[in-house]
Every structure is written in structure tokens, then in C-alpha cells.
């Protein structure tokens, strides 16, 4: 039996579609042309294989250039390419007993630029993710104010908005590494960190509307989740840059990021940026609730604990090479990484290949913004020599990222939070990368 030619198949399709409506006919022909083109490509691929050629490589025209692609809004929200490896948030199974009070990590090793896509921003829950109807959600402002107020979401979105790019970081980022290296993945050593464009209203604007009384020196921010997560925040921060946020990276907040409303305290411990924000109380002193006494305090070597250590100190990490991104060939290599500081702006980053004996200045890449992630890089050559590679950041206040020995001398090893010491990757002659510590 003779196989019909491509021209014969197309003529048959044309005739078969005559009785269809315009939209159905267009869809029928689009799918049919794709099928015919695919069949033709298979034949071409067989011929190419027989002659030792790969059909999609030059000088051949690739298969995807010989057929129609998918149409507009085939995927209404959009999807990553099926050819890309799975880039997802991950969690450490043994870290917490329950997923409803746990954390996931962003895949820093796979991200480009400084903006974290919404679906990859790290998560932290204390009682799971509430399913909140925005039409029934309210923000209350009360306490030491002249005019207690209750805002709907519509009310809040009527205020003039601001959009700012800021990082957000859990103070426990790196906390598993205080006593020694544990995690053979950048995602697990530093992945409680993300950076987004946040849109909302400065909290000081809302407090002005309520009329803060002279005695009002602190606020208590409380969430609508099952834990009623709450933190005390000094008024100085509110008057500086605290935002009440409803959008992230151009779309409304996602539920795991606080939908429909959250607080954002740029550069401070992520837990102060209360998600699912429902209440702000103005008071004359901090409240000392559970999450700022038994948790989110820093145990020192002498048994005392630091409290209200709000600022996320200057920090950095090399993202390539790292355990997930080993060196695959000798020759030219661009070392890349991220730096950030809750004190202001990254001023510079140095890189060491010998465990801190000598340092070379890296180049800051792209946007360098206040309290945002900053990219850095250094071009070099690798010929198979072993490296102990580190990055050391410093900010515009003069603060320099400490060594692990310096941090332990000051804080001991009993803490969980605020571990911002210089991090070391060991590069083997094979290009494999391991997590090590130098003291």
C-alpha cells in the first residue's frame, strides 16, 4: 500500500474541514498541519539518522521551524519549558516534626538576576496556610491611637501605592551549620532567602490616618493564621520603611506569602514581616510574646540570650560553583554569587580561592539596591587545582562579613539565628564541590 504524500494529506484535511464552523475548522487544520509536519519530520529524522546526521542541528532546519507551535493562552498562566530541569522549593524532612510549622528553601543555585519568582520564594509557616476570602478580610489599627480604624482590602488599595525591591530572609538561614557543615547543597545552607518587588502602602500612612498618640512607641503586628503569629516592632522602623503589602512581583500575593495582606520590614528578620496581617496595635512597650521570647532569640555562650536582634547582617555566598553546580570542564570560569545586607547597600565583595589567605575583588553586577540581593562575579581560569573558595561582603556602613571563628568567638555555638559568617566550598580536582568549614 502506497503511503500518501504530504500534499495529498493536506488536500484530504482541507476537504474534511469544509463542513466545520470557522473556529472548529481553524483548530482542526492547526492540529492536522502539526501532525503532518511531525510525520514529515520523523521521516526526515530517519533519513538523517541513516546518514549519520542529527536532524535539528545546522545546516539542517530544525523540526520546530517546520510546523506551527501552540497558540496564544494555550497555558493561561504560563509554564516553564519542559526541557528545563525541575527548579522547585525543597525542605529538609528531619528539620521539623510537622509540615504545617515548617520551612522550605529557595533554589538559589538555579536562579538568575536578583528577583525570585513567586513560585520559588521560600516558605515559613507556624500553623499552615489559611484560606482567606479577601472580601471578608479586615486590617484593624487600634491601641494608643486617636481614631481606631478598620480597613477593607478595597480601602487599602485606594491609598497611593509604592513598589520596592527588597530581600526577605529567615533569621534561621544557615542555622543548621553553627556547629559544623551538615548540608551538601546551597539550597539547604542559604535557601531561606528570596528577593522580590513588593507593592503596598507605607504603614506610617495608615498610622497617620489613625493618629498615633505621643506614648505610642511600639506596634504589635498579628497574623490571621491559626498560630496568630505576632511580633513587636519599634516605631522607628515603622516611620522608616515598613510596608503593608498586597502584591508581589506584579501579581497579588500568593497564599503562602500572606494573601491577601502582609507586613514587610525590609532588611529585618523575616518573621517580623507578619503574613496574613489582620491587626496592628499601638503600645508604649514591646509585648514579649512567644515568638520573641522562647523563639527568635539568640542563645549566647554564657547562657544569656540576645533579644530583638532585628537586622539581618551583611552576608554572601557563592552560587557557582557550589554542590549543585560543580565545575564540569577546565578553562574559563565565571565565579558567581549573591550578597545582601539589612543595614543598607552592598559596597563590595571579595573572593578567596585559598581559604581566606588572599582575596581578589569581585564585580558587582546589575542593580545594586538598598536591602536587596546583589549579584557579584569574578572571571578566572581553573585547571584542576583544588580550591577553598569563599566570598566576603561588606556594606556601606563599613560592616564586614565575619569569619566563622570571629562569629563563634562573639556568639558561641548554641544559637540558631543570625549566622552570617564567611562560607567555604571545597572544590576537588574533579570539579566536585563540598561544604566545609574553616575555623
Coordinates of C-alpha atoms in Angstrom, one line a residue:
X1 CA 0.0 0.0 0.0
X2 CA 1.4 3.4 -1.0
X3 CA 2.0 6.0 1.7
X4 CA 0.2 9.3 0.8
X5 CA 2.4 12.3 0.2
X6 CA 2.3 15.4 2.4
X7 CA 0.4 17.2 -0.4
X8 CA -2.2 14.5 -0.5
X9 CA -2.7 14.6 3.3
X10 CA -3.1 18.3 3.3
X11 CA -5.7 18.2 0.5
X12 CA -7.7 15.5 2.4
X13 CA -7.7 17.6 5.5
X14 CA -8.9 20.6 3.5
X15 CA -11.9 18.7 2.2
X16 CA -12.7 17.1 5.6
X17 CA -12.9 20.5 7.3
X18 CA -15.4 22.2 4.9
X19 CA -18.4 21.4 7.0
X20 CA -16.9 22.7 10.2
X21 CA -17.5 26.1 11.8
X22 CA -14.8 28.8 11.4
X23 CA -13.3 28.2 14.9
X24 CA -13.5 24.4 14.7
X25 CA -12.1 24.4 11.2
X26 CA -9.1 26.6 12.3
X27 CA -8.4 24.3 15.2
X28 CA -8.8 21.1 13.1
X29 CA -6.4 22.4 10.5
X30 CA -3.8 23.6 13.0
X31 CA -3.7 20.2 14.7
X32 CA -3.7 18.5 11.3
X33 CA -0.8 20.5 10.0
X34 CA 1.2 19.8 13.2
X35 CA 0.5 16.1 12.7
X36 CA 1.6 16.1 9.0
X37 CA 4.7 18.2 9.8
X38 CA 5.6 15.9 12.6
X39 CA 5.2 12.8 10.4
X40 CA 7.4 14.5 7.8
X41 CA 9.9 15.3 10.4
X42 CA 10.0 11.7 11.6
X43 CA 10.8 10.7 8.0
X44 CA 13.5 13.3 7.8
X45 CA 14.9 12.2 11.1
X46 CA 15.1 8.6 9.9
X47 CA 17.0 9.7 6.8
X48 CA 19.2 12.0 8.9
X49 CA 20.0 9.1 11.3
X50 CA 20.8 6.8 8.4
X51 CA 23.3 9.3 7.0
X52 CA 24.9 10.0 10.5
X53 CA 23.3 13.5 10.9
X54 CA 21.3 15.0 13.7
X55 CA 18.2 16.5 12.0
X56 CA 17.8 19.5 14.3
X57 CA 21.4 20.8 14.1
X58 CA 22.9 23.1 11.4
X59 CA 22.9 23.1 8.5
X60 CA 19.5 21.4 8.8
X61 CA 16.4 23.4 9.6
X62 CA 15.1 22.1 13.0
X63 CA 11.8 20.4 13.3
X64 CA 10.2 23.2 15.3
X65 CA 10.8 25.6 12.4
X66 CA 8.8 23.4 10.0
X67 CA 5.5 23.4 11.9
X68 CA 3.1 25.5 13.9
X69 CA 3.6 26.0 17.6
X70 CA 1.0 26.1 20.3
X71 CA -1.4 29.0 20.3
X72 CA -1.9 32.1 22.4
X73 CA -3.0 31.3 26.0
X74 CA -2.6 27.6 25.4
X75 CA -1.4 27.7 29.1
X76 CA -3.3 30.7 30.5
X77 CA -0.9 31.2 33.4
X78 CA 2.3 30.1 31.6
X79 CA 4.6 27.2 32.3
X80 CA 8.4 26.6 32.3
X81 CA 9.8 24.8 29.3
X82 CA 9.6 21.0 29.5
X83 CA 13.2 20.9 28.5
X84 CA 14.4 22.6 31.8
X85 CA 15.2 20.6 34.8
X86 CA 12.8 20.9 37.7
X87 CA 13.5 24.0 39.8
X88 CA 11.5 23.9 43.0
X89 CA 11.5 24.8 46.6
X90 CA 12.7 22.0 48.9
X91 CA 12.5 21.2 52.5
X92 CA 14.7 19.2 54.9
X93 CA 12.5 16.3 56.1
X94 CA 14.0 16.0 59.6
X95 CA 14.1 19.7 60.3
X96 CA 10.6 20.0 61.8
X97 CA 8.1 17.5 63.1
X98 CA 5.2 18.9 61.1
X99 CA 4.9 20.5 57.7
X100 CA 2.3 23.0 59.0
X101 CA 5.0 24.5 61.2
X102 CA 8.0 24.2 58.8
X103 CA 10.0 25.9 56.1
X104 CA 11.0 25.4 52.5
X105 CA 14.1 26.7 50.7
X106 CA 14.5 28.6 47.5
X107 CA 16.7 27.1 44.8
X108 CA 19.4 29.9 44.8
X109 CA 21.7 27.7 42.8
X110 CA 19.4 27.8 39.8
X111 CA 18.2 31.4 39.9
X112 CA 19.3 34.3 37.7
X113 CA 19.4 38.0 38.4
X114 CA 18.1 39.2 41.8
X115 CA 14.3 38.6 41.6
X116 CA 12.9 35.4 43.0
X117 CA 9.9 34.1 41.0
X118 CA 6.8 33.9 43.1
X119 CA 6.5 30.1 42.9
X120 CA 10.1 29.8 44.3
X121 CA 10.0 32.2 47.2
X122 CA 10.9 30.3 50.5
X123 CA 8.0 29.5 52.8
X124 CA 7.7 29.6 56.6
X125 CA 4.5 28.6 58.4
X126 CA 3.6 28.4 62.1
X127 CA 0.2 26.9 61.6
X128 CA -0.1 26.1 57.9
X129 CA -1.6 28.4 55.1
X130 CA -5.0 29.9 55.9
X131 CA -7.5 30.1 53.0
X132 CA -8.7 33.7 53.4
X133 CA -11.5 35.3 51.5
X134 CA -10.3 38.9 50.7
X135 CA -13.8 40.3 50.8
X136 CA -14.1 39.2 54.4
X137 CA -10.6 40.2 55.5
X138 CA -10.0 43.3 57.5
X139 CA -7.0 45.2 58.9
X140 CA -7.6 46.7 62.4
X141 CA -5.5 49.5 63.8
X142 CA -6.1 50.2 67.5
X143 CA -4.4 50.8 70.9
X144 CA -2.7 54.2 71.5
X145 CA -4.4 55.9 68.6
X146 CA -6.9 58.8 68.4
X147 CA -9.1 57.1 65.8
X148 CA -9.2 53.3 65.7
X149 CA -9.7 52.1 62.2
X150 CA -10.8 49.0 60.3
X151 CA -9.7 48.8 56.6
X152 CA -11.1 46.5 53.9
X153 CA -8.8 45.4 51.1
X154 CA -10.6 47.9 48.8
X155 CA -9.9 50.7 51.3
X156 CA -6.2 49.8 51.4
X157 CA -5.8 49.7 47.6
X158 CA -7.3 53.2 47.3
X159 CA -4.2 54.6 49.0
X160 CA -1.3 55.7 46.8
X161 CA 0.9 52.6 46.4
X162 CA 4.7 52.1 46.3
X163 CA 6.7 49.3 44.8
X164 CA 10.2 48.4 46.2
X165 CA 12.7 45.6 45.5
X166 CA 13.7 44.1 48.9
X167 CA 15.1 40.8 50.1
X168 CA 13.4 38.8 52.8
X169 CA 15.3 36.2 54.9
X170 CA 14.5 33.9 57.8
X171 CA 16.9 34.6 60.7
X172 CA 17.5 30.8 60.9
X173 CA 19.1 30.8 57.4
X174 CA 22.3 28.8 57.8
X175 CA 21.3 27.9 61.3
X176 CA 22.0 24.2 60.8
X177 CA 25.6 25.0 60.2
X178 CA 26.6 26.6 63.6
X179 CA 28.4 23.6 65.0
X180 CA 29.7 22.1 61.7
X181 CA 28.9 21.5 58.0
X182 CA 25.7 19.4 57.6
X183 CA 24.1 20.2 54.3
X184 CA 25.6 19.3 50.9
X185 CA 23.5 21.8 49.0
X186 CA 23.5 25.5 48.7
X187 CA 19.7 25.4 48.7
X188 CA 19.8 24.0 52.2
X189 CA 22.7 26.1 53.6
X190 CA 21.3 29.5 52.4
X191 CA 17.9 28.9 50.7
X192 CA 15.8 30.6 53.4
X193 CA 16.3 33.8 51.3
X194 CA 14.4 35.5 48.5
X195 CA 14.1 38.9 46.8
X196 CA 11.0 40.4 45.2
X197 CA 9.3 43.6 44.1
X198 CA 6.7 44.3 46.8
X199 CA 3.7 46.6 46.3
X200 CA 1.6 48.2 49.0
X201 CA 1.2 51.2 51.3
X202 CA 3.7 52.6 53.8
X203 CA 2.4 51.7 57.3
X204 CA 3.2 55.2 58.5
X205 CA 0.5 56.5 56.2
X206 CA -2.1 54.3 57.8
X207 CA -0.9 55.2 61.3
X208 CA -1.1 58.9 60.4
X209 CA -4.8 58.3 59.5
X210 CA -5.3 56.7 62.9
X211 CA -3.4 59.4 64.8
X212 CA -0.7 57.7 66.9
X213 CA -0.6 59.2 70.4
X214 CA 2.6 60.5 71.9
X215 CA 3.1 57.4 74.2
X216 CA 2.9 55.1 71.1
X217 CA 6.5 53.7 70.7
X218 CA 5.9 50.2 69.5
X219 CA 3.4 48.2 67.4
X220 CA 2.2 44.7 67.7
X221 CA 1.6 43.1 64.3
X222 CA -0.6 39.9 64.3
X223 CA -1.5 37.5 61.6
X224 CA -4.8 35.8 60.8
X225 CA -3.3 32.3 60.6
X226 CA -4.1 29.6 63.2
X227 CA -1.0 30.5 65.2
X228 CA -1.9 34.2 65.3
X229 CA 1.8 34.8 64.7
X230 CA 2.8 38.2 66.2
X231 CA 5.9 40.4 66.7
X232 CA 6.6 43.7 68.4
X233 CA 8.2 46.3 66.2
X234 CA 9.6 49.7 67.3
X235 CA 8.0 52.8 65.9
X236 CA 11.4 54.0 64.5
X237 CA 11.2 51.1 61.9
X238 CA 7.6 51.9 61.0
X239 CA 8.5 55.5 60.3
X240 CA 11.4 54.5 58.2
X241 CA 10.3 51.9 55.6
X242 CA 7.7 49.3 56.8
X243 CA 5.1 48.5 54.2
X244 CA 1.7 46.9 54.3
X245 CA 1.9 44.7 51.1
X246 CA -0.8 43.2 48.9
X247 CA 1.2 42.4 45.7
X248 CA 4.5 40.7 44.8
X249 CA 6.3 40.7 41.5
X250 CA 3.4 42.3 39.7
X251 CA 0.6 40.0 40.9
X252 CA -1.4 39.7 44.1
X253 CA 0.3 37.9 47.0
X254 CA 0.1 34.1 46.9
X255 CA -1.5 32.4 49.9
X256 CA 1.9 31.0 51.1
X257 CA 3.3 34.5 51.0
X258 CA 0.5 36.1 53.1
X259 CA -2.5 36.6 50.8
X260 CA -4.3 38.9 50.9
X261 CA -2.1 41.2 53.1
X262 CA 1.2 41.1 54.8
X263 CA 3.7 43.3 56.6
X264 CA 7.2 43.9 55.1
X265 CA 10.1 45.1 57.3
X266 CA 12.9 45.5 54.8
X267 CA 16.3 44.1 56.0
X268 CA 14.9 42.7 59.2
X269 CA 14.2 39.2 60.4
X270 CA 11.6 37.6 58.0
X271 CA 9.3 36.6 60.9
X272 CA 8.7 40.3 61.7
X273 CA 7.1 40.7 58.2
X274 CA 3.9 39.2 59.5
X275 CA 1.8 37.3 56.9
X276 CA -2.0 37.3 56.6
X277 CA -1.9 40.6 58.5
X278 CA -5.1 41.3 60.5
X279 CA -4.3 43.5 63.4
X280 CA -1.9 46.3 64.4
X281 CA -1.9 47.5 68.0
X282 CA 0.0 50.6 69.1
X283 CA 1.6 50.4 72.5
X284 CA 4.2 52.0 74.7
X285 CA 6.5 49.0 75.0
X286 CA 7.1 45.6 73.4
X287 CA 4.7 42.7 74.2
X288 CA 7.2 39.9 74.7
X289 CA 5.0 37.3 73.0
X290 CA 6.0 33.6 72.5
X291 CA 7.8 34.1 69.2
X292 CA 10.1 36.9 70.6
X293 CA 10.9 35.2 73.9
X294 CA 11.1 31.4 73.6
X295 CA 11.8 31.7 69.8
X296 CA 13.8 34.2 67.7
X297 CA 16.3 35.0 70.4
X298 CA 20.0 34.2 70.2
X299 CA 21.5 32.0 72.9
X300 CA 25.0 33.1 73.8
X301 CA 27.9 31.0 75.1
X302 CA 27.4 32.3 78.7
X303 CA 23.8 31.3 78.8
X304 CA 22.3 34.7 78.2
X305 CA 20.1 35.4 75.2
X306 CA 20.1 38.3 72.8
X307 CA 16.6 39.6 72.1
X308 CA 15.1 41.9 69.4
X309 CA 18.1 41.3 67.1
X310 CA 16.0 42.5 64.2
X311 CA 18.6 43.3 61.5
X312 CA 19.8 40.7 59.1
X313 CA 23.6 41.3 59.0
X314 CA 25.7 41.5 55.9
X315 CA 26.1 38.1 54.2
X316 CA 27.1 36.5 50.9
X317 CA 27.5 33.1 49.3
X318 CA 29.0 31.7 46.1
X319 CA 26.3 30.1 43.9
X320 CA 28.5 28.8 41.2
X321 CA 30.5 26.7 41.7
X322 CA 28.5 25.0 44.6
X323 CA 27.5 21.4 45.4
X324 CA 24.6 21.6 42.9
X325 CA 26.8 23.4 40.3
X326 CA 30.1 21.6 40.1
X327 CA 32.8 22.6 37.6
X328 CA 32.4 20.5 34.5
X329 CA 35.5 21.4 32.4
X330 CA 38.8 23.1 32.7
X331 CA 39.5 26.6 31.4
X332 CA 37.5 29.8 31.6
X333 CA 35.2 30.0 34.6
X334 CA 32.9 32.7 35.9
X335 CA 32.5 32.5 39.7
X336 CA 29.1 33.9 40.7
X337 CA 27.3 34.7 43.9
X338 CA 24.8 36.7 45.9
X339 CA 25.4 39.3 48.6
X340 CA 22.9 41.1 50.9
X341 CA 22.7 43.3 53.9
X342 CA 19.8 44.5 56.1
X343 CA 21.9 47.5 57.1
X344 CA 21.8 49.2 53.7
X345 CA 23.6 48.6 50.4
X346 CA 26.3 46.2 49.4
X347 CA 29.5 48.1 48.8
X348 CA 31.8 45.3 47.6
X349 CA 32.6 41.6 47.6
X350 CA 36.0 39.9 47.7
X351 CA 36.7 36.3 46.7
X352 CA 39.3 33.9 48.0
X353 CA 40.4 30.7 46.4
X354 CA 42.7 29.6 49.2
X355 CA 40.5 29.7 52.3
X356 CA 40.9 33.3 53.1
X357 CA 44.7 33.7 52.8
X358 CA 44.4 36.1 49.9
X359 CA 41.5 38.0 48.4
X360 CA 40.5 39.3 45.0
X361 CA 37.8 42.0 44.4
X362 CA 34.7 40.8 42.5
X363 CA 32.5 42.8 40.2
X364 CA 29.0 43.8 41.3
X365 CA 26.5 43.0 38.5
X366 CA 23.3 44.7 37.6
X367 CA 21.2 46.6 40.1
X368 CA 22.8 47.4 43.5
X369 CA 19.9 48.4 45.7
X370 CA 19.2 49.1 49.4
X371 CA 18.3 46.0 51.3
X372 CA 18.1 43.8 48.1
X373 CA 20.1 40.9 46.8
X374 CA 23.2 41.9 44.8
X375 CA 24.9 39.8 42.2
X376 CA 28.7 39.5 42.0
X377 CA 31.1 37.7 39.8
X378 CA 34.8 37.1 39.0
X379 CA 36.2 35.7 35.8
X380 CA 39.1 33.3 36.2
X381 CA 40.7 30.1 34.9
X382 CA 40.5 26.6 36.5
X383 CA 43.0 23.9 35.5
X384 CA 42.0 21.3 38.0
X385 CA 43.7 22.8 41.1
X386 CA 41.9 22.3 44.5
X387 CA 40.2 25.4 45.9
X388 CA 38.8 26.5 49.2
X389 CA 36.6 29.2 47.7
X390 CA 34.9 31.9 49.8
X391 CA 33.2 35.3 49.4
X392 CA 33.4 38.2 51.9
X393 CA 30.9 41.0 51.5
X394 CA 30.9 44.5 53.1
X395 CA 28.2 47.2 53.1
X396 CA 28.0 51.0 53.0
X397 CA 28.0 51.2 56.8
X398 CA 31.5 49.7 56.9
X399 CA 30.3 46.3 58.3
X400 CA 32.4 43.4 57.0
X401 CA 31.1 39.9 56.9
X402 CA 32.9 38.0 59.7
X403 CA 34.8 34.7 59.6
X404 CA 33.3 31.7 61.3
X405 CA 36.0 32.0 64.1
X406 CA 35.1 35.6 64.7
X407 CA 31.4 34.9 64.9
X408 CA 31.8 31.9 67.2
X409 CA 34.1 34.0 69.5
X410 CA 31.4 36.5 69.9
X411 CA 28.3 34.3 69.9
X412 CA 29.4 30.7 70.8
X413 CA 27.8 27.7 69.0
X414 CA 24.5 27.4 70.8
X415 CA 22.5 29.8 68.6
X416 CA 20.2 29.1 65.7
X417 CA 19.8 32.5 64.3
X418 CA 21.9 35.2 62.5
X419 CA 24.7 33.0 61.2
X420 CA 26.3 35.3 58.6
X421 CA 29.9 34.1 58.6
X422 CA 32.0 33.6 55.5
X423 CA 31.1 30.3 53.9
X424 CA 33.5 27.9 52.3
X425 CA 33.1 25.5 49.4
X426 CA 35.9 22.9 48.8
X427 CA 36.5 22.3 45.0
X428 CA 38.2 19.0 44.3
X429 CA 40.4 18.3 41.2
X430 CA 37.4 16.6 39.7
X431 CA 35.3 19.7 39.9
X432 CA 33.1 18.3 42.6
X433 CA 32.1 20.8 45.3
X434 CA 31.6 20.0 49.0
X435 CA 30.5 22.0 52.0
X436 CA 33.4 22.5 54.6
X437 CA 34.2 24.9 57.4
X438 CA 37.5 26.7 58.2
X439 CA 37.9 27.8 61.8

